Amino acid sequence: MTAPDPRTAPRAFLEHLYRAAVHRALPLHNTAPFLPPPPRGRTLVLGAGKAGGAMAQAVEALWPQDAALSGLVVTRYQHTPPRPAGLRERIEVVEAAHPVPDAAGLRAAERILELAHGLTPDDLVLCLISGGGSALLTLPAEGLGLQEKQRINRELLDSGANITEMNCVRKHLSRIKGGRLAAACAPAQVVTLTISDVPGDDPSVIASGPTVADATTCADAVAILRRYAIEVPARVMALLEQGALETPKPGDPMFAGHQLHMIATPQQSLEAAAAAARAAGLDAHILSDEMEGESREVGKVHAALARAVALRGQPFRRPCVILSGGETTVTVRKQAEGAPRGRGGRAGEFCLGLAQALHGQPGVWALAADTDGIDGMEDNAGAFVGPDTLQRAVAQGMKVDAFLSRNDAYGYFSALGDLVVTGPTHTNVNDFRAMLVL
């Protein structure tokens, strides 16, 4: 597809780069090289994540049509892609809630664990794992109810904890994550295909690593809960403190012979976007695919860099595109009782911080969006920032500081017509950020 001219259509050009990044991470384009041959016994497909439906369809399309195939995958509501004409359904796909788990996710996890039992060494389990699987594959630890698990999840999401910290807690409060699904599959062969949505591509963090050994401990989980002042029932805290909810560790013989393949990563998607920018005649620079930190603060750092490029040609010469990925966090600010809760996610809050610190810098445009098409819990993927963002907002009586104070990126960019709305993309390689400096 021909790229829009960045000089006359900067927003369309940045959206073009976003689509290039997403396209690179679609399961159908990445699965074939990693599929093993059919086994002597059964092939069972189990999985969870926002890309789960698309991953299941990719396996159905690529697996030999005369070889048996069955299984169950859980994905987020409205994230099952339309079935291609003529593609026979062999893997059941169910939907559940994200980022806060619900009863549908609980039922799916129970069924997946049941399917894993009774396998033989001649059987193969293909595990399809992508970001979002932590919430979708919910099976609370003994002594913990679904409502308590939901509350803990909400508080973790609002706390500012990073994804590694959140998933450490989730693994130790689960009967299926943190390698426990792999344990249930024994003695079958297990091959995990995963799409990374975490900084560093650590498979034990992606969807809380249901088929991967876990190096974190109950003591780590306790420390995180205390750090962010998140309460758990006393009976569960006692189990954590005793180490009774420990996960399978590296070196455990249950993982011997297991295979894991990373079929799509954030870095690959950023490289695809960089290639699209260079094809349009612009220099492209990837800062990192592992950026973490408070979203608004990361936005301010990006703004400082963009201003340096625009004003002094340092550290990059303009015109250029500056790309980054990773997973930032949003600490939800407490509001007065009865005040409306702000709406938005990581990408929107990044854009608020960016716009605030750019001060209307001429020649700088930016787009930030989640590659799954959903920023937090809203219906947008992210937002767009231009040199006139603050000016247009002020003309409508909107001050960026006020919206930041209540974490209301959605309200701010919606009023400006600058939300980026894509719908579910059926993949997930985390945050995508692009700045165009002309």
CSV table of C-alpha atoms in Angstrom, one decimal:
chain,number,residue,atom,x,y,z
A,1,MET,CA,0.0,0.0,0.0
A,2,THR,CA,1.3,3.4,-0.9
A,3,ALA,CA,2.0,5.6,2.1
A,4,PRO,CA,0.2,9.0,2.4
A,5,ASP,CA,2.5,12.0,2.0
A,6,PRO,CA,3.7,12.8,5.5
A,7,ARG,CA,4.0,16.5,4.7
A,8,THR,CA,0.4,17.0,3.5
A,9,ALA,CA,-1.2,14.2,5.5
A,10,PRO,CA,0.8,13.6,8.7
A,11,ARG,CA,-2.1,11.9,10.6
A,12,ALA,CA,-2.8,9.5,7.7
A,13,PHE,CA,0.9,8.8,7.4
A,14,LEU,CA,1.3,7.9,11.1
A,15,GLU,CA,-1.8,5.7,10.9
A,16,HIS,CA,-0.1,4.0,7.9
A,17,LEU,CA,2.9,3.2,10.1
A,18,TYR,CA,0.6,1.8,12.8
A,19,ARG,CA,-1.1,-0.5,10.3
A,20,ALA,CA,2.4,-1.7,9.1
A,21,ALA,CA,3.3,-2.6,12.7
A,22,VAL,CA,0.0,-4.5,13.3
A,23,HIS,CA,0.2,-6.3,10.0
A,24,ARG,CA,3.7,-7.7,10.9
A,25,ALA,CA,2.3,-9.2,14.1
A,26,LEU,CA,-0.8,-11.0,12.6
A,27,PRO,CA,-0.8,-14.7,13.5
A,28,LEU,CA,-1.4,-16.0,9.9
A,29,HIS,CA,1.8,-14.4,8.8
A,30,ASN,CA,4.0,-15.8,11.5
A,31,THR,CA,2.7,-19.3,12.6
A,32,ALA,CA,3.7,-21.7,9.8
A,33,PRO,CA,7.5,-22.0,10.5
A,34,PHE,CA,6.9,-23.0,14.1
A,35,LEU,CA,4.2,-25.7,13.7
A,36,PRO,CA,5.5,-29.2,14.6
A,37,PRO,CA,4.5,-32.3,12.5
A,38,PRO,CA,1.3,-34.1,13.7
A,39,PRO,CA,2.0,-36.6,16.5
A,40,ARG,CA,1.1,-40.2,16.7
A,41,GLY,CA,-1.7,-39.4,19.1
A,42,ARG,CA,-4.1,-36.5,19.5
A,43,THR,CA,-3.4,-32.8,18.8
A,44,LEU,CA,-5.0,-30.6,21.4
A,45,VAL,CA,-5.0,-26.8,21.1
A,46,LEU,CA,-5.3,-24.8,24.2
A,47,GLY,CA,-4.8,-21.1,24.5
A,48,ALA,CA,-5.7,-17.6,25.8
A,49,GLY,CA,-5.2,-14.0,24.9
A,50,LYS,CA,-6.4,-11.1,22.8
A,51,ALA,CA,-4.9,-12.8,19.7
A,52,GLY,CA,-6.3,-16.2,20.6
A,53,GLY,CA,-9.1,-16.3,18.0
A,54,ALA,CA,-6.7,-15.3,15.2
A,55,MET,CA,-4.1,-17.7,16.4
A,56,ALA,CA,-6.6,-20.5,16.4
A,57,GLN,CA,-7.7,-19.7,12.9
A,58,ALA,CA,-4.1,-19.6,11.7
A,59,VAL,CA,-3.5,-23.1,13.1
A,60,GLU,CA,-6.8,-24.4,11.5
A,61,ALA,CA,-5.7,-23.0,8.2
A,62,LEU,CA,-2.1,-24.4,8.3
A,63,TRP,CA,-2.6,-27.8,10.1
A,64,PRO,CA,-3.0,-30.7,7.6
A,65,GLN,CA,-6.6,-31.0,6.8
A,66,ASP,CA,-6.5,-34.8,7.2
A,67,ALA,CA,-4.9,-34.7,10.6
A,68,ALA,CA,-7.1,-34.6,13.8
A,69,LEU,CA,-7.3,-31.3,15.6
A,70,SER,CA,-9.4,-30.1,18.5
A,71,GLY,CA,-9.2,-27.7,21.4
A,72,LEU,CA,-10.4,-24.6,23.2
A,73,VAL,CA,-9.1,-21.1,23.2
A,74,VAL,CA,-10.4,-18.0,25.1
A,75,THR,CA,-10.1,-14.5,23.8
A,76,ARG,CA,-11.6,-11.1,24.8
A,77,TYR,CA,-15.2,-10.2,24.0
A,78,GLN,CA,-15.5,-9.1,20.3
A,79,HIS,CA,-12.0,-10.2,19.5
A,80,THR,CA,-12.8,-13.3,17.5
A,81,PRO,CA,-12.1,-12.4,13.9
A,82,PRO,CA,-14.6,-13.2,11.1
A,83,ARG,CA,-14.1,-16.8,9.9
A,84,PRO,CA,-12.6,-16.9,6.4
A,85,ALA,CA,-14.8,-18.5,3.8
A,86,GLY,CA,-14.2,-22.2,3.6
A,87,LEU,CA,-12.1,-22.5,6.8
A,88,ARG,CA,-13.4,-25.5,8.7
A,89,GLU,CA,-13.9,-24.8,12.5
A,90,ARG,CA,-11.9,-27.4,14.5
A,91,ILE,CA,-10.9,-25.3,17.5
A,92,GLU,CA,-13.6,-23.9,19.8
A,93,VAL,CA,-13.1,-20.2,20.6
A,94,VAL,CA,-15.0,-18.6,23.5
A,95,GLU,CA,-14.9,-15.0,24.8
A,96,ALA,CA,-14.5,-13.5,28.2
A,97,ALA,CA,-13.7,-10.2,29.9
A,98,HIS,CA,-10.5,-8.2,29.9
A,99,PRO,CA,-8.8,-6.6,31.8
A,100,VAL,CA,-10.9,-7.6,34.8
A,101,PRO,CA,-11.8,-11.3,34.7
A,102,ASP,CA,-15.4,-12.6,34.7
A,103,ALA,CA,-17.3,-15.8,35.2
A,104,ALA,CA,-17.0,-16.7,31.5
A,105,GLY,CA,-13.2,-16.6,31.8
A,106,LEU,CA,-13.4,-18.8,34.9
A,107,ARG,CA,-15.5,-21.4,33.1
A,108,ALA,CA,-13.1,-21.3,30.1
A,109,ALA,CA,-10.1,-21.9,32.4
A,110,GLU,CA,-11.8,-24.8,34.2
A,111,ARG,CA,-12.6,-26.4,30.8
A,112,ILE,CA,-9.1,-25.9,29.5
A,113,LEU,CA,-7.6,-27.5,32.7
A,114,GLU,CA,-10.1,-30.4,32.3
A,115,LEU,CA,-9.1,-30.9,28.6
A,116,ALA,CA,-5.4,-31.1,29.6
A,117,HIS,CA,-5.9,-34.1,31.9
A,118,GLY,CA,-5.6,-37.7,30.7
A,119,LEU,CA,-3.1,-37.1,27.8
A,120,THR,CA,-0.4,-39.5,26.8
A,121,PRO,CA,3.3,-39.2,25.7
A,122,ASP,CA,2.0,-39.7,22.1
A,123,ASP,CA,-0.2,-36.6,22.3
A,124,LEU,CA,0.7,-33.0,21.4
A,125,VAL,CA,-0.6,-29.9,23.1
A,126,LEU,CA,-0.3,-26.7,21.1
A,127,CYS,CA,-0.6,-23.8,23.5
A,128,LEU,CA,-1.5,-20.4,21.9
A,129,ILE,CA,-0.6,-17.6,24.3
A,130,SER,CA,-0.8,-13.9,23.8
A,131,GLY,CA,-1.2,-10.8,25.9
A,132,GLY,CA,-4.4,-10.5,27.9
A,133,GLY,CA,-4.3,-14.2,28.8
A,134,SER,CA,-3.8,-13.3,32.5
A,135,ALA,CA,-7.3,-11.9,32.8
A,136,LEU,CA,-8.9,-14.3,30.3
A,137,LEU,CA,-7.5,-17.4,31.9
A,138,THR,CA,-8.7,-16.9,35.4
A,139,LEU,CA,-8.8,-19.7,37.9
A,140,PRO,CA,-8.3,-18.4,41.5
A,141,ALA,CA,-6.1,-20.1,44.0
A,142,GLU,CA,-7.7,-22.2,46.7
A,143,GLY,CA,-9.4,-19.9,49.2
A,144,LEU,CA,-9.8,-17.1,46.8
A,145,GLY,CA,-13.2,-16.3,45.2
A,146,LEU,CA,-13.8,-14.7,41.8
A,147,GLN,CA,-15.1,-11.4,43.3
A,148,GLU,CA,-11.9,-11.1,45.4
A,149,LYS,CA,-9.8,-11.9,42.4
A,150,GLN,CA,-11.6,-9.2,40.4
A,151,ARG,CA,-11.0,-6.6,43.1
A,152,ILE,CA,-7.3,-7.5,43.3
A,153,ASN,CA,-7.1,-7.2,39.6
A,154,ARG,CA,-8.7,-3.8,39.5
A,155,GLU,CA,-6.5,-2.5,42.3
A,156,LEU,CA,-3.3,-3.8,40.5
A,157,LEU,CA,-4.4,-2.0,37.3
A,158,ASP,CA,-5.0,1.3,39.1
A,159,SER,CA,-1.8,1.0,41.3
A,160,GLY,CA,0.8,1.9,38.8
A,161,ALA,CA,2.5,-1.6,39.1
A,162,ASN,CA,4.3,-2.7,36.0
A,163,ILE,CA,3.3,-5.8,34.0
A,164,THR,CA,6.0,-8.0,35.6
A,165,GLU,CA,4.8,-7.1,39.1
A,166,MET,CA,1.2,-7.6,38.3
A,167,ASN,CA,1.8,-10.9,36.7
A,168,CYS,CA,3.9,-12.1,39.5
A,169,VAL,CA,0.9,-11.7,41.8
A,170,ARG,CA,-1.5,-13.2,39.3
A,171,LYS,CA,0.7,-16.3,38.9
A,172,HIS,CA,0.7,-17.0,42.6
A,173,LEU,CA,-3.0,-16.4,43.0
A,174,SER,CA,-3.9,-18.9,40.2
A,175,ARG,CA,-4.3,-22.6,39.7
A,176,ILE,CA,-3.5,-22.5,36.0
A,177,LYS,CA,-0.9,-19.7,35.4
A,178,GLY,CA,2.8,-19.7,36.2
A,179,GLY,CA,3.5,-23.1,34.6
A,180,ARG,CA,0.6,-24.9,36.1
A,181,LEU,CA,-1.1,-25.5,32.7
A,182,ALA,CA,2.0,-27.3,31.5
A,183,ALA,CA,2.0,-29.4,34.6
A,184,ALA,CA,-1.6,-30.5,33.9
A,185,CYS,CA,-0.6,-31.5,30.3
A,186,ALA,CA,2.0,-34.0,31.4
A,187,PRO,CA,3.1,-36.4,30.0
A,188,ALA,CA,2.1,-35.0,26.6
A,189,GLN,CA,4.5,-33.1,24.3
A,190,VAL,CA,3.9,-29.3,24.8
A,191,VAL,CA,4.7,-26.7,22.1
A,192,THR,CA,3.9,-23.1,23.1
A,193,LEU,CA,3.4,-20.5,20.4
A,194,THR,CA,3.4,-17.0,21.8
A,195,ILE,CA,3.0,-13.4,20.7
A,196,SER,CA,4.9,-11.1,23.0
A,197,ASP,CA,3.2,-8.0,24.6
A,198,VAL,CA,5.8,-7.4,27.4
A,199,PRO,CA,9.0,-5.5,27.6
A,200,GLY,CA,11.9,-7.9,27.2
A,201,ASP,CA,9.7,-10.7,25.6
A,202,ASP,CA,9.9,-12.8,28.8
A,203,PRO,CA,7.6,-15.8,28.1
A,204,SER,CA,7.1,-16.3,31.8
A,205,VAL,CA,5.4,-12.8,32.0
A,206,ILE,CA,3.3,-13.0,28.8
A,207,ALA,CA,-0.2,-14.0,30.0
A,208,SER,CA,1.5,-14.9,33.3
A,209,GLY,CA,3.3,-17.9,31.6
A,210,PRO,CA,0.8,-20.7,32.0
A,211,THR,CA,3.2,-23.2,30.3
A,212,VAL,CA,6.5,-21.7,31.4
A,213,ALA,CA,8.6,-22.2,34.5
A,214,ASP,CA,8.3,-19.3,37.0
A,215,ALA,CA,11.4,-17.8,38.7
A,216,THR,CA,9.4,-15.5,40.9
A,217,THR,CA,8.3,-16.6,44.4
A,218,CYS,CA,5.5,-16.3,46.8
A,219,ALA,CA,7.7,-13.9,48.8
A,220,ASP,CA,8.0,-11.7,45.7
A,221,ALA,CA,4.2,-11.6,45.4
A,222,VAL,CA,3.8,-10.7,49.1
A,223,ALA,CA,6.3,-7.8,48.7
A,224,ILE,CA,4.4,-6.5,45.6
A,225,LEU,CA,1.1,-6.6,47.4
A,226,ARG,CA,2.5,-4.7,50.3
A,227,ARG,CA,4.3,-2.2,48.1
A,228,TYR,CA,1.1,-1.2,46.5
A,229,ALA,CA,-1.1,-1.6,49.6
A,230,ILE,CA,-3.3,-4.2,48.0
A,231,GLU,CA,-5.2,-6.4,50.5
A,232,VAL,CA,-5.9,-10.1,50.0
A,233,PRO,CA,-7.9,-12.3,52.4
A,234,ALA,CA,-5.9,-13.2,55.5
A,235,ARG,CA,-6.2,-16.9,54.7
A,236,VAL,CA,-4.6,-16.4,51.2
A,237,MET,CA,-1.9,-14.1,52.6
A,238,ALA,CA,-1.0,-16.8,55.1
A,239,LEU,CA,-0.7,-19.3,52.3
A,240,LEU,CA,1.6,-16.9,50.4
A,241,GLU,CA,3.7,-16.2,53.4
A,242,GLN,CA,4.1,-20.0,54.0
A,243,GLY,CA,5.1,-20.6,50.3
A,244,ALA,CA,2.1,-22.9,49.9
A,245,LEU,CA,1.1,-21.2,46.6
A,246,GLU,CA,4.5,-21.6,44.9
A,247,THR,CA,4.7,-22.1,41.2
A,248,PRO,CA,6.8,-24.7,39.2
A,249,LYS,CA,10.4,-23.5,38.9
A,250,PRO,CA,13.1,-23.5,36.2
A,251,GLY,CA,14.8,-26.9,36.1
A,252,ASP,CA,11.7,-28.8,37.0
A,253,PRO,CA,11.7,-32.0,35.0
A,254,MET,CA,8.1,-31.4,34.0
A,255,PHE,CA,9.3,-28.9,31.4
A,256,ALA,CA,11.9,-31.3,29.8
A,257,GLY,CA,11.3,-31.5,26.1
A,258,HIS,CA,8.8,-28.6,26.0
A,259,GLN,CA,9.3,-26.1,23.2
A,260,LEU,CA,8.4,-22.4,23.0
A,261,HIS,CA,8.5,-20.2,19.9
A,262,MET,CA,8.1,-16.4,19.9
A,263,ILE,CA,6.1,-15.9,16.7
A,264,ALA,CA,5.7,-12.1,16.9
A,265,THR,CA,7.4,-9.4,19.0
A,266,PRO,CA,7.2,-5.7,19.5
A,267,GLN,CA,10.6,-5.1,18.0
A,268,GLN,CA,9.6,-6.8,14.8
A,269,SER,CA,6.6,-4.6,14.5
A,270,LEU,CA,8.6,-1.4,15.2
A,271,GLU,CA,11.0,-2.5,12.5
A,272,ALA,CA,8.1,-3.0,10.1
A,273,ALA,CA,7.0,0.6,10.8
A,274,ALA,CA,10.5,1.9,10.4
A,275,ALA,CA,10.8,0.2,7.0
A,276,ALA,CA,7.5,1.8,6.0
A,277,ALA,CA,8.8,5.2,7.0
A,278,ARG,CA,12.0,4.7,5.1
A,279,ALA,CA,10.1,3.6,2.0
A,280,ALA,CA,8.4,7.0,2.2
A,281,GLY,CA,11.8,8.7,2.2
A,282,LEU,CA,12.2,9.5,5.9
A,283,ASP,CA,14.9,8.5,8.3
A,284,ALA,CA,13.4,6.3,11.0
A,285,HIS,CA,14.8,5.7,14.5
A,286,ILE,CA,13.7,3.1,17.1
A,287,LEU,CA,14.3,4.2,20.6
A,288,SER,CA,13.4,0.9,22.3
A,289,ASP,CA,10.7,-1.8,22.4
A,290,GLU,CA,11.0,-2.0,26.2
A,291,MET,CA,9.9,1.4,27.5
A,292,GLU,CA,8.2,1.4,30.9
A,293,GLY,CA,7.2,4.0,33.4
A,294,GLU,CA,4.3,6.3,34.1
A,295,SER,CA,2.6,7.0,30.7
A,296,ARG,CA,2.4,10.8,31.1
A,297,GLU,CA,6.0,11.0,32.1
A,298,VAL,CA,7.2,8.9,29.2
A,299,GLY,CA,5.1,11.3,27.0
A,300,LYS,CA,7.0,14.3,28.5
A,301,VAL,CA,10.4,12.6,27.7
A,302,HIS,CA,9.3,11.9,24.2
A,303,ALA,CA,8.2,15.6,23.8
A,304,ALA,CA,11.6,16.8,25.0
A,305,LEU,CA,13.3,14.6,22.4
A,306,ALA,CA,11.0,15.7,19.6
A,307,ARG,CA,11.5,19.4,20.5
A,308,ALA,CA,15.3,18.9,20.4
A,309,VAL,CA,15.1,17.4,16.9
A,310,ALA,CA,12.7,20.1,15.7
A,311,LEU,CA,14.7,23.0,17.1
A,312,ARG,CA,18.3,21.9,17.0
A,313,GLY,CA,18.5,18.8,14.8
A,314,GLN,CA,19.7,16.7,17.7
A,315,PRO,CA,20.1,13.8,18.3
A,316,PHE,CA,18.4,13.1,14.9
A,317,ARG,CA,18.2,15.2,11.8
A,318,ARG,CA,14.8,16.1,10.5
A,319,PRO,CA,12.7,15.1,8.7
A,320,CYS,CA,12.4,11.8,10.6
A,321,VAL,CA,10.2,9.4,12.4
A,322,ILE,CA,10.9,8.4,16.0
A,323,LEU,CA,9.4,5.1,17.2
A,324,SER,CA,9.1,3.3,20.5
A,325,GLY,CA,7.2,0.5,22.2
A,326,GLY,CA,6.9,-1.2,25.5
A,327,GLU,CA,4.3,-1.1,28.2
A,328,THR,CA,3.8,2.1,30.3
A,329,THR,CA,1.6,2.3,33.3
A,330,VAL,CA,-1.2,4.6,34.5
A,331,THR,CA,-1.6,5.4,38.2
A,332,VAL,CA,-5.2,6.4,38.6
A,333,ARG,CA,-5.5,9.5,40.7
A,334,LYS,CA,-8.0,9.5,43.5
A,335,GLN,CA,-11.0,11.8,42.9
A,336,ALA,CA,-13.4,13.5,45.2
A,337,GLU,CA,-16.3,11.3,46.2
A,338,GLY,CA,-19.0,11.4,43.5
A,339,ALA,CA,-16.7,12.8,40.9
A,340,PRO,CA,-16.9,11.1,37.5
A,341,ARG,CA,-14.1,8.6,36.8
A,342,GLY,CA,-11.9,9.6,34.0
A,343,ARG,CA,-11.7,7.4,30.8
A,344,GLY,CA,-8.7,6.4,28.9
A,345,GLY,CA,-5.7,4.1,28.8
A,346,ARG,CA,-1.9,4.1,28.5
A,347,ALA,CA,-1.7,5.4,25.0
A,348,GLY,CA,-4.1,8.3,25.6
A,349,GLU,CA,-2.4,9.3,28.8
A,350,PHE,CA,0.9,9.3,27.0
A,351,CYS,CA,-0.6,11.6,24.4
A,352,LEU,CA,-1.8,14.0,27.1
A,353,GLY,CA,1.7,14.2,28.7
A,354,LEU,CA,3.2,14.6,25.2
A,355,ALA,CA,0.9,17.4,24.2
A,356,GLN,CA,1.4,19.2,27.5
A,357,ALA,CA,5.2,19.1,27.1
A,358,LEU,CA,5.3,19.9,23.4
A,359,HIS,CA,3.8,23.3,24.0
A,360,GLY,CA,2.4,23.3,20.4
A,361,GLN,CA,5.8,22.8,18.9
A,362,PRO,CA,5.5,23.4,15.1
A,363,GLY,CA,6.4,20.5,12.8
A,364,VAL,CA,5.7,17.7,15.3
A,365,TRP,CA,2.9,15.2,15.0
A,366,ALA,CA,2.5,12.0,17.0
A,367,LEU,CA,0.3,8.9,17.3
A,368,ALA,CA,0.2,6.4,20.2
A,369,ALA,CA,-2.0,3.4,20.2
A,370,ASP,CA,-2.2,-0.1,21.6
A,371,THR,CA,-1.6,-2.7,18.9
A,372,ASP,CA,-4.6,-4.8,20.0
A,373,GLY,CA,-6.8,-1.9,18.9
A,374,ILE,CA,-8.1,-1.2,22.5
A,375,ASP,CA,-6.6,1.4,24.8
A,376,GLY,CA,-7.4,0.2,28.3
A,377,MET,CA,-11.2,-0.4,28.5
A,378,GLU,CA,-12.4,2.0,25.9
A,379,ASP,CA,-13.3,1.7,22.2
A,380,ASN,CA,-10.3,3.5,20.8
A,381,ALA,CA,-6.8,2.3,20.1
A,382,GLY,CA,-5.1,5.5,21.1
A,383,ALA,CA,-4.9,9.2,20.1
A,384,PHE,CA,-3.3,11.7,17.8
A,385,VAL,CA,-1.4,14.8,18.7
A,386,GLY,CA,-0.5,17.7,16.4
A,387,PRO,CA,1.0,21.2,16.7
A,388,ASP,CA,-2.5,22.7,17.2
A,389,THR,CA,-3.8,20.2,19.8
A,390,LEU,CA,-3.5,22.5,22.8
A,391,GLN,CA,-4.8,25.5,20.9
A,392,ARG,CA,-7.9,23.7,19.7
A,393,ALA,CA,-8.5,22.4,23.2
A,394,VAL,CA,-8.2,25.8,24.8
A,395,ALA,CA,-10.7,27.1,22.2
A,396,GLN,CA,-13.2,24.6,23.6
A,397,GLY,CA,-12.4,25.6,27.2
A,398,MET,CA,-10.4,22.4,27.9
A,399,LYS,CA,-7.1,22.6,29.9
A,400,VAL,CA,-4.8,19.6,29.6
A,401,ASP,CA,-3.8,19.8,33.2
A,402,ALA,CA,-7.4,19.2,34.3
A,403,PHE,CA,-7.8,16.2,32.1
A,404,LEU,CA,-4.5,14.7,33.3
A,405,SER,CA,-5.5,15.2,37.0
A,406,ARG,CA,-8.5,12.9,36.5
A,407,ASN,CA,-6.9,10.5,34.0
A,408,ASP,CA,-9.4,11.5,31.3
A,409,ALA,CA,-7.5,11.2,28.0
A,410,TYR,CA,-10.5,9.7,26.3
A,411,GLY,CA,-12.7,12.8,27.1
A,412,TYR,CA,-10.0,15.2,25.9
A,413,PHE,CA,-9.1,13.6,22.6
A,414,SER,CA,-12.8,12.6,21.8
A,415,ALA,CA,-13.8,16.3,22.0
A,416,LEU,CA,-11.0,17.2,19.6
A,417,GLY,CA,-11.9,14.4,17.1
A,418,ASP,CA,-8.4,13.0,17.7
A,419,LEU,CA,-9.1,9.5,19.0
A,420,VAL,CA,-7.6,6.7,16.9
A,421,VAL,CA,-10.3,4.1,16.5
A,422,THR,CA,-9.4,0.8,14.7
A,423,GLY,CA,-11.5,-1.9,16.4
A,424,PRO,CA,-9.8,-5.1,17.5
A,425,THR,CA,-6.8,-5.9,15.4
A,426,HIS,CA,-6.6,-9.6,16.4
A,427,THR,CA,-3.0,-9.4,17.6
A,428,ASN,CA,-1.2,-7.8,20.5
A,429,VAL,CA,2.4,-6.6,20.6
A,430,ASN,CA,1.7,-3.8,23.1
A,431,ASP,CA,2.2,-0.1,22.9
A,432,PHE,CA,3.1,1.6,19.6
A,433,ARG,CA,4.3,5.2,19.5
A,434,ALA,CA,5.4,7.2,16.5
A,435,MET,CA,6.5,10.9,16.3
A,436,LEU,CA,6.9,12.6,12.9
A,437,VAL,CA,9.2,15.6,13.0
A,438,LEU,CA,9.3,17.7,9.8
